[in-house]
Amino acid sequence: MKYSILIIFLSLFLGNVASAQHNVKIYDLLNELKFATQDTSKGDIYLKLAQEYSSFDVTKSISKAELSLMIANSRKDVRRTFDALAVLVETHSTIPNDLPKAVQYFSKIQNLDSTKFLLEQKAHYFGLEGRVYYVLLDYEKSKNAYLKQLSIYEKLKNEQNIDKIANTNFALGELFFAQADGERAISYYQKAIQLFQQSNNINKRIEALNAIGKAYLKIGNNSASLQYCNDALFLSESLSDKKLVAHINLNTAQALYANAQYDDANDKLTIAQSIAEDAGNQHLLTNIKLLQGKILQTKNLPLKAAALFHEALDISWLANDKVLTKDIYEALYEYYEHIDDVRNAHFYLKGLTNMRDSLKAEENNKQLTISKIRFETEEKDKENRRLRAVQLENQVTIQRQKFSNYILIVLLLAGLGAGYFLYQNLKQRKAYNNILKGEVQKRTEELEQSNDELTQTNRRLEQSNDELERFAYIASHDLKSPLRNVISFLNLIERKIKKQDDDDLKSYIRFATENAKQMNVLIQDVLEFSRIDTDSQSNRLERIDINDSLMLAIQNLHEAMKEQNAEIIIGKMPTITASSVHVLQLFQNFISNGLKYNRSDKPEILITHTDTPEQHIFAIKDNGIGIDPKYHDQIFEMFKRLHTREEFKGTGIGLAICKKIVHNMDGRVWVDSEVGTGTTFYFSIPKANHISIA
Ligand code: ADP
């Protein structure tokens, strides 16, 4: 105990009461561990240690939770196994690269016998589910899980649960904030603030006030944002957690800046700065300098602002924060562009682009991990289907068995006179029948459960797909405007250096402009891809004469056809019901590929139609360069190209668009080709559902 007091004073001296409290608890727990003799109590102490460490030393938290898990596992203690796994899921889900581990531990929880869980643990389970789906970006699932957790807490109606209910509301706030739904985020944050007040959890209340401040800033209500930041600031003054105080001052400064109260913002930044400097918190300092620089810009002191941006840049490298470094590059680039210093503007623009690329690469990696997890879920799906087949087979066997039993009983009834022996036999058969009945019921239940899992997994996959598509749409949509800026800036530079003799510079600029334009085409194509599902206008079904669609496609490709001396031959075409925009897109993509990947003196494209009672089949045949059969599947994938841009221009999206359109109509698309013998693309459209003959 003497030592505990010493630790408290030591930590107070360092100005951190929160961690002092942790240290005391950890010290006591380690002492307890020394005297623990039974495995179970050792496991419980490891678990408590893992929980204590979780807020400031994740590595230790993980290792203690693993020890606790080992003990609980060896004792086949489901509840303790759950508790240890729960800490592991929570801790790993806070580390960006540990997402697969978090999911792995979560699926271990899913495999536990949940009937043994306490109600409290069931609620905890849904909280973990919410958390895992949140990090997997499956927001709908995450929301449902959190709502289930809330409903259990409602049932428990326990005083101690107020804090937990507050936490769930806070998590829901974060969830809606991540989906850019500021209004709903705010309403959950508000509930959380109220409940944290009831449970007297000042730190979390401040965190929630801070979060609501950010949410108001996001929806443009700067004055409300300022009000909440001020509340957080007021509460934080009673705390000795200096880091939190500095953060809140920074947030308040951001709200003040948005409110154009620059002097007040500067005051808050000065407070935050002195704390950040004392604690050597590089991340915080970078943020502070960046905002100070922006304030100086509003006061028309660009030189001083630039000096601060440079300072911020030096520190941000130490803090290794890419998002911040990107913001600073942007500020410096805008500054140098403003003062017409082309060399430096170019330098920071390059830096800005590199940072964006690197952030994008990180984002892609994350998406890749999520796709991998999705793939594994699909594997599980296959296993489920296999099990279902085995179960069906078992059912048939049981049915047969039942039938033969029935015959036996009939025979037994006919031979009533056979006496006691036969009577006994009949009794035995009956008992056996009951066992079989039980078996049938059990198998049916198992089958139903596996069916449920199957539908659930499918729904998860569908959602995940939808989200990926939404992501592509938003990303490409948001990229359009900065790219336009880059192109105009490059044009500006090009005009400026026209009179100079620097040929190298001119060719660099030309190269940059070409690349930016290429990117513009790429973004346009990605947008087109994402719009197939979302644009209601182009999804409208109507009667179309395919001849009309083909005429329109040929008209659009007239330039290229004339240039290449190309000829298009069209067979007899039907009238169908479909989206005219999509049908035009389909034919235009196939025809333009037939012209593009063609080195013949006279490119020829033949378009024909056949049908079966169920479907229409269209073929587009060219006399172009052909495609090696080993690539026949891959070319329909997004971004898959078989040639460099120098050989043939393109983005690798055209066929992906065709595939999506055809699949949306429940059809199929395929290709028949060899290198050097031309290519025929086929696609089929069912006559039922969407499409019908005139
Ligand atoms: P892009 O034409 O923009 O590269 P697509 O998705 O339309 O993208 O095509 C993907 C790839 O398939 C092309 O890069 C090309 O290598 C190949 N390809 C498509 N159509 C043809 C064709 N008619 N003849 C030969 N190769 C083709």
Short mmCIF file of N, CA and C in Angstrom, two decimals, residues 146-226:
data_model
loop_
_atom_site.label_atom_id
_atom_site.label_comp_id
_atom_site.label_asym_id
_atom_site.label_seq_id
_atom_site.Cartn_x
_atom_site.Cartn_y
_atom_site.Cartn_z
N TYR A 146 -26.36 -2.63 -32.24
CA TYR A 146 -26.40 -1.68 -31.12
C TYR A 146 -27.83 -1.52 -30.58
N LEU A 147 -28.81 -1.52 -31.51
CA LEU A 147 -30.19 -1.36 -31.06
C LEU A 147 -30.63 -2.57 -30.23
N LYS A 148 -30.14 -3.78 -30.63
CA LYS A 148 -30.46 -4.98 -29.84
C LYS A 148 -29.86 -4.85 -28.45
N GLN A 149 -28.62 -4.31 -28.41
CA GLN A 149 -27.97 -4.14 -27.12
C GLN A 149 -28.81 -3.21 -26.23
N LEU A 150 -29.26 -2.10 -26.82
CA LEU A 150 -30.07 -1.15 -26.06
C LEU A 150 -31.32 -1.83 -25.50
N SER A 151 -31.96 -2.70 -26.34
CA SER A 151 -33.22 -3.27 -25.87
C SER A 151 -32.97 -4.23 -24.69
N ILE A 152 -31.80 -4.90 -24.68
CA ILE A 152 -31.51 -5.76 -23.51
C ILE A 152 -31.29 -4.90 -22.27
N TYR A 153 -30.54 -3.81 -22.44
CA TYR A 153 -30.30 -2.94 -21.27
C TYR A 153 -31.62 -2.41 -20.70
N GLU A 154 -32.56 -2.11 -21.63
CA GLU A 154 -33.87 -1.63 -21.18
C GLU A 154 -34.51 -2.67 -20.25
N LYS A 155 -34.39 -3.98 -20.68
CA LYS A 155 -34.98 -5.06 -19.89
C LYS A 155 -34.32 -5.16 -18.53
N LEU A 156 -33.01 -4.97 -18.51
CA LEU A 156 -32.26 -5.16 -17.26
C LEU A 156 -32.60 -4.10 -16.21
N LYS A 157 -32.91 -2.88 -16.70
CA LYS A 157 -33.31 -1.76 -15.83
C LYS A 157 -32.45 -1.70 -14.56
N ASN A 158 -31.17 -1.64 -14.76
CA ASN A 158 -30.23 -1.67 -13.64
C ASN A 158 -29.53 -0.30 -13.57
N GLU A 159 -29.37 0.22 -12.38
CA GLU A 159 -28.75 1.55 -12.20
C GLU A 159 -27.38 1.62 -12.88
N GLN A 160 -26.60 0.51 -12.70
CA GLN A 160 -25.24 0.54 -13.23
C GLN A 160 -25.21 0.54 -14.75
N ASN A 161 -26.37 0.22 -15.35
CA ASN A 161 -26.38 0.16 -16.80
C ASN A 161 -26.47 1.51 -17.47
N ILE A 162 -26.78 2.55 -16.70
CA ILE A 162 -26.95 3.88 -17.30
C ILE A 162 -25.70 4.25 -18.09
N ASP A 163 -24.54 3.99 -17.50
CA ASP A 163 -23.30 4.33 -18.17
C ASP A 163 -23.14 3.53 -19.47
N LYS A 164 -23.56 2.25 -19.40
CA LYS A 164 -23.43 1.41 -20.60
C LYS A 164 -24.40 1.86 -21.68
N ILE A 165 -25.63 2.22 -21.27
CA ILE A 165 -26.61 2.71 -22.25
C ILE A 165 -26.06 3.98 -22.90
N ALA A 166 -25.43 4.82 -22.06
CA ALA A 166 -24.84 6.06 -22.58
C ALA A 166 -23.79 5.72 -23.62
N ASN A 167 -22.97 4.71 -23.31
CA ASN A 167 -21.90 4.31 -24.26
C ASN A 167 -22.49 3.83 -25.58
N THR A 168 -23.59 3.05 -25.51
CA THR A 168 -24.20 2.56 -26.75
C THR A 168 -24.74 3.73 -27.57
N ASN A 169 -25.38 4.68 -26.87
CA ASN A 169 -25.89 5.86 -27.59
C ASN A 169 -24.75 6.63 -28.24
N PHE A 170 -23.64 6.70 -27.53
CA PHE A 170 -22.47 7.40 -28.06
C PHE A 170 -21.96 6.68 -29.32
N ALA A 171 -21.91 5.32 -29.22
CA ALA A 171 -21.45 4.54 -30.37
C ALA A 171 -22.38 4.75 -31.57
N LEU A 172 -23.70 4.83 -31.30
CA LEU A 172 -24.65 5.08 -32.41
C LEU A 172 -24.41 6.45 -33.01
N GLY A 173 -24.08 7.42 -32.13
CA GLY A 173 -23.75 8.76 -32.62
C GLY A 173 -22.56 8.70 -33.56
N GLU A 174 -21.51 7.95 -33.15
CA GLU A 174 -20.31 7.82 -33.98
C GLU A 174 -20.66 7.17 -35.32
N LEU A 175 -21.56 6.17 -35.23
CA LEU A 175 -21.97 5.43 -36.42
C LEU A 175 -22.63 6.36 -37.44
N PHE A 176 -23.56 7.19 -36.97
CA PHE A 176 -24.24 8.10 -37.91
C PHE A 176 -23.30 9.21 -38.37
N PHE A 177 -22.38 9.60 -37.50
CA PHE A 177 -21.41 10.63 -37.90
C PHE A 177 -20.56 10.09 -39.05
N ALA A 178 -20.17 8.80 -38.92
CA ALA A 178 -19.35 8.19 -39.98
C ALA A 178 -20.12 8.12 -41.29
N GLN A 179 -21.47 8.07 -41.21
CA GLN A 179 -22.27 8.02 -42.44
C GLN A 179 -22.68 9.40 -42.89
N ALA A 180 -22.07 10.42 -42.30
CA ALA A 180 -22.34 11.81 -42.64
C ALA A 180 -23.79 12.20 -42.35
N ASP A 181 -24.45 11.48 -41.43
CA ASP A 181 -25.80 11.85 -41.05
C ASP A 181 -25.71 12.65 -39.73
N GLY A 182 -25.34 13.93 -39.88
CA GLY A 182 -25.08 14.78 -38.72
C GLY A 182 -26.28 14.86 -37.78
N GLU A 183 -27.48 15.00 -38.35
CA GLU A 183 -28.67 15.21 -37.52
C GLU A 183 -28.88 14.05 -36.55
N ARG A 184 -28.85 12.81 -37.14
CA ARG A 184 -29.09 11.66 -36.26
C ARG A 184 -27.95 11.47 -35.27
N ALA A 185 -26.71 11.75 -35.74
CA ALA A 185 -25.55 11.64 -34.84
C ALA A 185 -25.79 12.54 -33.64
N ILE A 186 -26.24 13.77 -33.91
CA ILE A 186 -26.44 14.73 -32.83
C ILE A 186 -27.47 14.22 -31.83
N SER A 187 -28.58 13.64 -32.36
CA SER A 187 -29.63 13.22 -31.41
C SER A 187 -29.12 12.11 -30.49
N TYR A 188 -28.30 11.18 -31.02
CA TYR A 188 -27.74 10.13 -30.15
C TYR A 188 -26.71 10.71 -29.18
N TYR A 189 -25.89 11.63 -29.68
CA TYR A 189 -24.90 12.24 -28.78
C TYR A 189 -25.62 12.93 -27.62
N GLN A 190 -26.75 13.59 -27.95
CA GLN A 190 -27.47 14.32 -26.90
C GLN A 190 -27.94 13.36 -25.80
N LYS A 191 -28.50 12.19 -26.24
CA LYS A 191 -28.93 11.20 -25.25
C LYS A 191 -27.74 10.77 -24.41
N ALA A 192 -26.61 10.53 -25.09
CA ALA A 192 -25.42 10.06 -24.38
C ALA A 192 -24.98 11.09 -23.34
N ILE A 193 -25.00 12.37 -23.70
CA ILE A 193 -24.55 13.42 -22.78
C ILE A 193 -25.42 13.41 -21.52
N GLN A 194 -26.74 13.33 -21.77
CA GLN A 194 -27.69 13.33 -20.65
C GLN A 194 -27.42 12.16 -19.69
N LEU A 195 -27.20 10.97 -20.28
CA LEU A 195 -27.00 9.77 -19.46
C LEU A 195 -25.65 9.80 -18.75
N PHE A 196 -24.61 10.31 -19.44
CA PHE A 196 -23.30 10.40 -18.79
C PHE A 196 -23.38 11.36 -17.60
N GLN A 197 -24.26 12.35 -17.72
CA GLN A 197 -24.44 13.29 -16.60
C GLN A 197 -25.04 12.53 -15.42
N GLN A 198 -26.06 11.67 -15.73
CA GLN A 198 -26.69 10.89 -14.67
C GLN A 198 -25.71 9.93 -14.01
N SER A 199 -24.85 9.33 -14.84
CA SER A 199 -23.93 8.33 -14.28
C SER A 199 -22.66 9.00 -13.74
N ASN A 200 -22.61 10.32 -13.88
CA ASN A 200 -21.49 11.10 -13.34
C ASN A 200 -20.15 10.73 -13.96
N ASN A 201 -20.17 10.40 -15.23
CA ASN A 201 -18.93 10.04 -15.92
C ASN A 201 -18.44 11.28 -16.69
N ILE A 202 -17.63 12.08 -15.97
CA ILE A 202 -17.27 13.40 -16.54
C ILE A 202 -16.45 13.26 -17.83
N ASN A 203 -15.46 12.35 -17.80
CA ASN A 203 -14.60 12.22 -18.98
C ASN A 203 -15.39 11.90 -20.24
N LYS A 204 -16.31 10.92 -20.11
CA LYS A 204 -17.09 10.53 -21.28
C LYS A 204 -18.07 11.64 -21.67
N ARG A 205 -18.56 12.37 -20.66
CA ARG A 205 -19.49 13.45 -20.98
C ARG A 205 -18.76 14.51 -21.81
N ILE A 206 -17.53 14.80 -21.39
CA ILE A 206 -16.74 15.79 -22.14
C ILE A 206 -16.50 15.28 -23.56
N GLU A 207 -16.18 13.97 -23.65
CA GLU A 207 -15.92 13.39 -24.98
C GLU A 207 -17.15 13.54 -25.88
N ALA A 208 -18.34 13.30 -25.28
CA ALA A 208 -19.57 13.40 -26.07
C ALA A 208 -19.88 14.85 -26.44
N LEU A 209 -19.61 15.79 -25.50
CA LEU A 209 -19.83 17.21 -25.81
C LEU A 209 -18.93 17.63 -26.97
N ASN A 210 -17.70 17.14 -26.90
CA ASN A 210 -16.74 17.41 -27.95
C ASN A 210 -17.21 16.88 -29.30
N ALA A 211 -17.74 15.63 -29.25
CA ALA A 211 -18.20 14.98 -30.48
C ALA A 211 -19.39 15.73 -31.08
N ILE A 212 -20.30 16.18 -30.22
CA ILE A 212 -21.48 16.88 -30.73
C ILE A 212 -21.04 18.23 -31.32
N GLY A 213 -20.02 18.82 -30.70
CA GLY A 213 -19.46 20.08 -31.24
C GLY A 213 -18.98 19.86 -32.66
N LYS A 214 -18.27 18.73 -32.87
CA LYS A 214 -17.75 18.42 -34.21
C LYS A 214 -18.89 18.18 -35.18
N ALA A 215 -19.95 17.47 -34.69
CA ALA A 215 -21.08 17.15 -35.57
C ALA A 215 -21.78 18.43 -36.02
N TYR A 216 -21.97 19.39 -35.09
CA TYR A 216 -22.60 20.66 -35.46
C TYR A 216 -21.73 21.41 -36.47
N LEU A 217 -20.42 21.33 -36.28
CA LEU A 217 -19.50 22.00 -37.20
C LEU A 217 -19.67 21.40 -38.60
N LYS A 218 -19.84 20.07 -38.62
CA LYS A 218 -19.97 19.36 -39.89
C LYS A 218 -21.24 19.78 -40.64
N ILE A 219 -22.36 19.98 -39.88
CA ILE A 219 -23.58 20.35 -40.60
C ILE A 219 -23.69 21.87 -40.76
N GLY A 220 -22.63 22.58 -40.38
CA GLY A 220 -22.57 24.01 -40.66
C GLY A 220 -23.25 24.87 -39.60
N ASN A 221 -23.65 24.28 -38.47
CA ASN A 221 -24.24 25.11 -37.42
C ASN A 221 -23.12 25.51 -36.46
N ASN A 222 -22.36 26.54 -36.86
CA ASN A 222 -21.15 26.89 -36.12
C ASN A 222 -21.45 27.39 -34.72
N SER A 223 -22.57 28.13 -34.57
CA SER A 223 -22.81 28.70 -33.24
C SER A 223 -23.17 27.60 -32.25
N ALA A 224 -24.00 26.59 -32.70
CA ALA A 224 -24.30 25.48 -31.79
C ALA A 224 -23.03 24.72 -31.46
N SER A 225 -22.18 24.54 -32.47
CA SER A 225 -20.92 23.83 -32.24
C SER A 225 -20.12 24.53 -31.15
N LEU A 226 -20.04 25.84 -31.27
CA LEU A 226 -19.26 26.63 -30.31
C LEU A 226 -19.83 26.47 -28.90
#
